[in-house]
PDB file of C-alpha atoms in Angstrom:
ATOM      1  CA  UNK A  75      25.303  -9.455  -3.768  1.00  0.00           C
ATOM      2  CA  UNK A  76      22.763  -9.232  -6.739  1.00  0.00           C
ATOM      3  CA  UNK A  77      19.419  -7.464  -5.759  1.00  0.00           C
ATOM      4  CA  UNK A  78      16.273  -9.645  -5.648  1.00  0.00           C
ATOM      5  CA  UNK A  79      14.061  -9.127  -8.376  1.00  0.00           C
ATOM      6  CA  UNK A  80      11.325 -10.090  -6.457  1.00  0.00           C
ATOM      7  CA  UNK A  81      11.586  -8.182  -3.467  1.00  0.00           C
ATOM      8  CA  UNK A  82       8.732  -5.726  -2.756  1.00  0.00           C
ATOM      9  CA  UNK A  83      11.161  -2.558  -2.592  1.00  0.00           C
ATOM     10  CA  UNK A  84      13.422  -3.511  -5.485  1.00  0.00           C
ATOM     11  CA  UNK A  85      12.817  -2.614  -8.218  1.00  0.00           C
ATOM     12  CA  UNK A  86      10.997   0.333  -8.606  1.00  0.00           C
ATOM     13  CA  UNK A  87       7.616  -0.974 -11.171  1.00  0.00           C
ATOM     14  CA  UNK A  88       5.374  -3.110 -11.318  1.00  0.00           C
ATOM     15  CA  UNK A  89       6.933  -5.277 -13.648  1.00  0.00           C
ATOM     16  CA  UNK A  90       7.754  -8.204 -10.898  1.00  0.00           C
ATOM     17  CA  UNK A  91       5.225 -10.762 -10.032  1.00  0.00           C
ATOM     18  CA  UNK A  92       5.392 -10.146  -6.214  1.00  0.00           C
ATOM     19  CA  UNK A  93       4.575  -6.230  -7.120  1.00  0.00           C
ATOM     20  CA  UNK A  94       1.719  -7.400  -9.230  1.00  0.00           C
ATOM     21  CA  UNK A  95       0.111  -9.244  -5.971  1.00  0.00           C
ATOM     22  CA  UNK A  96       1.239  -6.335  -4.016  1.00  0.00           C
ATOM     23  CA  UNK A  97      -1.108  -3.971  -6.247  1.00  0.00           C
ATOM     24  CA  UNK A  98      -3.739  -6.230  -6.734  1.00  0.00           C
ATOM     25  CA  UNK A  99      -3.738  -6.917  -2.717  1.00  0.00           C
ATOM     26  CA  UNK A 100      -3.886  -3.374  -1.878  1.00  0.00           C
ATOM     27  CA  UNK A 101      -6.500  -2.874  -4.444  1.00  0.00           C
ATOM     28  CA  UNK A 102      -8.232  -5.462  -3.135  1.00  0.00           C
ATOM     29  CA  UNK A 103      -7.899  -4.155   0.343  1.00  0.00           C
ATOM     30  CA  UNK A 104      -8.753  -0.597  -0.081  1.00  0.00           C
ATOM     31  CA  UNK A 105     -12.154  -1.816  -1.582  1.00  0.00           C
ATOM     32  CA  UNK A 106     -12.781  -3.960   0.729  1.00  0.00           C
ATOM     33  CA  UNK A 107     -12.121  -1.833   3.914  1.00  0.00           C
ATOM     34  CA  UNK A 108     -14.883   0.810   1.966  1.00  0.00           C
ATOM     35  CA  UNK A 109     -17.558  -1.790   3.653  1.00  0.00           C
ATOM     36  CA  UNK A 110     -15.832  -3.725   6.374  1.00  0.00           C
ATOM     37  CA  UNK A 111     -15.979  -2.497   9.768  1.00  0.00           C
ATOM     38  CA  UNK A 112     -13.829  -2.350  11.690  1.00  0.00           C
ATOM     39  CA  UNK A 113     -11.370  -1.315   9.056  1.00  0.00           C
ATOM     40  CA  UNK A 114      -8.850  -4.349   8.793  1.00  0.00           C
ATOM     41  CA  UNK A 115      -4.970  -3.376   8.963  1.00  0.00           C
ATOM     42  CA  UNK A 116      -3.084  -3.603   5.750  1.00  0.00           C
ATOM     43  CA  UNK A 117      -0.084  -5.198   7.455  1.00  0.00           C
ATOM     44  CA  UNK A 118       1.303  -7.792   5.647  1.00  0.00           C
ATOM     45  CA  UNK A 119       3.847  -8.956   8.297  1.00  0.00           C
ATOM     46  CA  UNK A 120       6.766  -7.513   6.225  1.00  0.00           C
ATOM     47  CA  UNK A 121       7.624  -4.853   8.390  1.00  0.00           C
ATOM     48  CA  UNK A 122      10.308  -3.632   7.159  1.00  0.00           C
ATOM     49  CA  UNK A 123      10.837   0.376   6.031  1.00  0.00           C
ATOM     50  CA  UNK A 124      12.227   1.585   2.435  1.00  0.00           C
ATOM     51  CA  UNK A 125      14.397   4.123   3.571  1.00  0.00           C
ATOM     52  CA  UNK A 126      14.227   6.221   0.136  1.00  0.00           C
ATOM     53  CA  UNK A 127       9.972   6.713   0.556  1.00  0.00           C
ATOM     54  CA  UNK A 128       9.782   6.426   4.263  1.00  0.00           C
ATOM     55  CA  UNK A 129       6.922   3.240   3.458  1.00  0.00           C
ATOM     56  CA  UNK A 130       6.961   0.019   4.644  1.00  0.00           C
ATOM     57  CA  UNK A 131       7.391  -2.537   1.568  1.00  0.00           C
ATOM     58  CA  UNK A 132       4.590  -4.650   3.041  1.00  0.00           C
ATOM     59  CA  UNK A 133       1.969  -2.462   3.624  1.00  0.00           C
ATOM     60  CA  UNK A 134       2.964   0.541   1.968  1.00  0.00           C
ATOM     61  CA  UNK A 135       2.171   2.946   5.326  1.00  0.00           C
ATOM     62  CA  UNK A 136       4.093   5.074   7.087  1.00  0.00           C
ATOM     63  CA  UNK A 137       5.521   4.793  10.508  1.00  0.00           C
ATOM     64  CA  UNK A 138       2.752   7.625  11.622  1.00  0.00           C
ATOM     65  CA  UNK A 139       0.444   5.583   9.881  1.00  0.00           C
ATOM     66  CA  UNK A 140       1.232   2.200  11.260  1.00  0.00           C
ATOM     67  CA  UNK A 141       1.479   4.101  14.856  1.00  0.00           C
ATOM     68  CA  UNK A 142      -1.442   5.467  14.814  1.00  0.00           C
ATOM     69  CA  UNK A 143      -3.249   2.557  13.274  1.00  0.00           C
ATOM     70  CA  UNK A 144      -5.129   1.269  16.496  1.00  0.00           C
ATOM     71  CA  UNK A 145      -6.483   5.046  17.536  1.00  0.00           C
ATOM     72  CA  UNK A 146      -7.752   5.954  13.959  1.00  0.00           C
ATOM     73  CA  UNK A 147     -11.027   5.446  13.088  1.00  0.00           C
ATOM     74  CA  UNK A 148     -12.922   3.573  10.843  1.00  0.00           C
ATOM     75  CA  UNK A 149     -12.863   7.397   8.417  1.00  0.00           C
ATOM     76  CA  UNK A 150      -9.163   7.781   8.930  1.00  0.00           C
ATOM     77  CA  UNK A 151      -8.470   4.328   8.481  1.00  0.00           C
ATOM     78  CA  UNK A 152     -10.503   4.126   5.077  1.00  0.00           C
ATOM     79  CA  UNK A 153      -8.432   7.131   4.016  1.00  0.00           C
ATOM     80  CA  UNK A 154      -5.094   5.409   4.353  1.00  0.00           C
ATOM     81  CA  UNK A 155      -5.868   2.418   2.790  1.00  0.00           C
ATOM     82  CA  UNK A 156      -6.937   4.739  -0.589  1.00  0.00           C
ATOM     83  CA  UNK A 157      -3.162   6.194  -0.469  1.00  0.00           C
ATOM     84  CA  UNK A 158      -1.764   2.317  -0.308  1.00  0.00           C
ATOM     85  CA  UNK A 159      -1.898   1.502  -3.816  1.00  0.00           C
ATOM     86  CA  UNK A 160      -0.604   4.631  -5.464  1.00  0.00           C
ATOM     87  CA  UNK A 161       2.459   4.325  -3.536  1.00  0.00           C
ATOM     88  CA  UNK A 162       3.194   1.339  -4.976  1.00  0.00           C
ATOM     89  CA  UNK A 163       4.055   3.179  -8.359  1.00  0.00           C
ATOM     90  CA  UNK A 164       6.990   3.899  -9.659  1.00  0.00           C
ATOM     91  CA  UNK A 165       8.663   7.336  -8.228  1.00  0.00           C
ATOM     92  CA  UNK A 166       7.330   9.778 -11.040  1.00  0.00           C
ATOM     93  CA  UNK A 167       4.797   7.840 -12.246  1.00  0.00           C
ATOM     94  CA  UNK A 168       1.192   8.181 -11.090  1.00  0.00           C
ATOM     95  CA  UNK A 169      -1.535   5.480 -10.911  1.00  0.00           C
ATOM     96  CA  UNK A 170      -4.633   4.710 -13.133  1.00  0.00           C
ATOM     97  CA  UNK A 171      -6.744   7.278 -11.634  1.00  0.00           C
ATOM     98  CA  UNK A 172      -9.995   5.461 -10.380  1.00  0.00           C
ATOM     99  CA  UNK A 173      -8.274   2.572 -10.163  1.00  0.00           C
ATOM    100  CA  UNK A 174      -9.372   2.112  -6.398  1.00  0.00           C
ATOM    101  CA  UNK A 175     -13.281   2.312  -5.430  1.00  0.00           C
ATOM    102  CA  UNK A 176     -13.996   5.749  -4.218  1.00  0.00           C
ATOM    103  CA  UNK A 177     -10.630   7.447  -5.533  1.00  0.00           C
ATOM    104  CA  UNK A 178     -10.949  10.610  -8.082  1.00  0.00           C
ATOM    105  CA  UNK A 179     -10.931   9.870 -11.471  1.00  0.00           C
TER     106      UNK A 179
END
């Protein structure tokens, strides 16, 4: 069976349309959660985990992450969502520094 281009864990860039959103969502997201309290969850009701990065292909946490979710505060919660879109990158490659509100450039 032919892998689906479109898929958010296949393949591994940004060069498919439904990445693109992905990137610009969690971009979005992370700047957004910088003012909103409470912090809104990144789930995107995916839910399901890329077994080679241990991230879910929605919402790009963890399983800690996603576990922990409703006991992390508003800090910890800012924190994850500043990881989200640099794991969206292709393995090796590293994100445009500043590229989310508050990151290091």
């Amino acid at each position: 069976m032919p892998e689906t281009p479109e898929a958010p864990g296949t393949p591994d860039t940004l060069d498919t349309p439904a990445r693109r959103r992905l990137h610009a969502d969690l971009i979005r997201g992370a700047a957004a959660a910088q003012r909103a309290e409470p912090v809104p969850s990144p789930c995107r009701n995916v839910c399901k985990m890329d077994a080679a990065r241990l991230y879910c292909e929605g919402c790009l946490r963890t399983i800690p992450e996603i576990a922990g979710w409703s006991k992390a505060d508003d800090a910890e919660r800012r924190r994850i969502w500043q990881l989200l879109p640099d794991r969206l990158a292709p393995r090796g490659a590293q994100a445009v520094p500043g590229s989310v509100p508050g990151s290091a450039a």
